[in-house]
Amino acid sequence: MRLASTSSNQITALCGGLGGARLALALGYLAAETTFITNVGDDWQVGEVLVCPDTDAVIYALAGLFDEDRGWGVRDDVFPGPRENEPPWFGLGVRDRQHHEFRHELLMGGSDLADATAIIVQRLGISARVIPVTCDLNSTSIDTSQGRLAFQEWLVRDRAQPQVTHVEWPGAAMAAPSRDVLTSIETSDVMVISSSSPVASIEPSLRVPGVREALIARKERGGRTVVISPIVSGHLPVGPRDTHRAHARETLMQAMGMTPDLAGIAEWVSPWASHVIIDPVDADSTKLLEHAGLKVSLAPILDQSIESRAELVAAVVSSTPRSA
Ligand code: FO1
């Protein structure tokens, strides 16, 4: 399949970890002219080093290093076990740790998170721009039946089991968008939102002052903002990782008062998005999404074959939606 091309640097992606990595892989050569704005809600201090799972998933995917099976970290990495002062349940591979240590040096040397990320990206020979949405702290806090937990404690240590009463971003009001984030949202030809978890991966970025407003202004000007649906309701999760991800996504959506289905997605995105891509297995939800004012295209979302990825990207960049 031939993909429509865009002129230089005209795609901006607001993305989470796995969703961002999969988009980067699907975009192929178009990734080089894409700005990836990444979620920092999952960022987390492990011993001495700051780990940025969503930013790193995108970087690793762009560098051809991403472990697609695991859904995080570096492919073929080895895990020698935790060091002192590190949680035993959060594994850092050797290559992954080197990456965190390099970022740590840059941060200690006075770079902010965006500059450190740009240096890392350049060192890996990546042409795309990768910008953490903010250089300020904007961690996701999970209020549960067992008290307040950091996102990784809830997701990884406790396997998303504690009942969630509330999700919060205590740092959001004081966070400033990183340089070029708002301009990229305002000026790119195509804006694409790609995540497998709306609350964990996208909502933290929308809470950074100015980001949601920039998306709303873009929509009002008639700009194209395409959401790749984080939900494919016609597919049951396959295997324990997928089941865990789906359970976490649903739990967080419910805690935010969203219904964990395509109706919930429609309500969530319709104030700031113009288009939504759903998987062909969900074609019978087209009317529901159109009713929310969204233009709907059908393209394979979960299938990771070359053909399916090309079809997904064609739906993202095409100026006229493929009719559903
Ligand atoms: N997820 C796990 O389930 N177990 C881990 O030990 C783990 C370590 C880890 C290290 C670096 C990194 O970038 C991500 C890591 N993740 C791990 C994934 C991460 O917790 C989440 O999948 C993301 O935060 C969600 O986007």
mmCIF file of N, CA and C in Angstrom, residues 195-203 230 245 248-249 252 268:
data_model
loop_
_atom_site.group_PDB
_atom_site.id
_atom_site.type_symbol
_atom_site.label_atom_id
_atom_site.label_comp_id
_atom_site.label_asym_id
_atom_site.label_seq_id
_atom_site.Cartn_x
_atom_site.Cartn_y
_atom_site.Cartn_z
ATOM 1 N N SER A 195 -2.636 5.614 22.159
ATOM 2 C CA SER A 195 -2.323 5.023 23.465
ATOM 3 C C SER A 195 -3.175 3.780 23.640
ATOM 4 N N SER A 196 -2.767 2.923 24.572
ATOM 5 C CA SER A 196 -3.654 1.803 24.884
ATOM 6 C C SER A 196 -4.388 2.056 26.196
ATOM 7 N N SER A 197 -4.135 3.217 26.825
ATOM 8 C CA SER A 197 -4.830 3.525 28.078
ATOM 9 C C SER A 197 -5.090 5.025 28.185
ATOM 10 N N PRO A 198 -6.335 5.459 27.954
ATOM 11 C CA PRO A 198 -6.633 6.899 27.971
ATOM 12 C C PRO A 198 -6.223 7.570 29.276
ATOM 13 N N VAL A 199 -6.527 6.951 30.399
ATOM 14 C CA VAL A 199 -6.289 7.621 31.687
ATOM 15 C C VAL A 199 -4.802 7.583 32.053
ATOM 16 N N ALA A 200 -4.147 6.444 31.838
ATOM 17 C CA ALA A 200 -2.735 6.355 32.218
ATOM 18 C C ALA A 200 -1.832 7.127 31.255
ATOM 19 N N SER A 201 -2.177 7.138 29.973
ATOM 20 C CA SER A 201 -1.204 7.618 28.975
ATOM 21 C C SER A 201 -1.510 8.974 28.355
ATOM 22 N N ILE A 202 -2.776 9.353 28.271
ATOM 23 C CA ILE A 202 -3.113 10.606 27.576
ATOM 24 C C ILE A 202 -3.623 11.665 28.546
ATOM 25 N N GLU A 203 -4.479 11.257 29.471
ATOM 26 C CA GLU A 203 -5.066 12.227 30.401
ATOM 27 C C GLU A 203 -3.988 13.032 31.155
ATOM 28 N N PRO A 230 -8.194 3.537 21.734
ATOM 29 C CA PRO A 230 -7.460 2.668 22.674
ATOM 30 C C PRO A 230 -8.229 1.381 22.956
ATOM 31 N N ARG A 245 -3.219 -5.443 30.957
ATOM 32 C CA ARG A 245 -3.349 -4.089 30.379
ATOM 33 C C ARG A 245 -4.820 -3.686 30.261
ATOM 34 N N ALA A 248 -6.297 -2.984 33.716
ATOM 35 C CA ALA A 248 -5.827 -1.694 34.252
ATOM 36 C C ALA A 248 -6.539 -0.542 33.525
ATOM 37 N N ARG A 249 -6.631 -0.641 32.201
ATOM 38 C CA ARG A 249 -7.277 0.429 31.420
ATOM 39 C C ARG A 249 -8.726 0.626 31.873
ATOM 40 N N LEU A 252 -9.065 2.119 35.485
ATOM 41 C CA LEU A 252 -8.758 3.558 35.565
ATOM 42 C C LEU A 252 -9.864 4.382 34.901
ATOM 43 N N TRP A 268 -15.132 11.070 25.766
ATOM 44 C CA TRP A 268 -13.838 11.603 26.204
ATOM 45 C C TRP A 268 -13.193 12.469 25.127
#
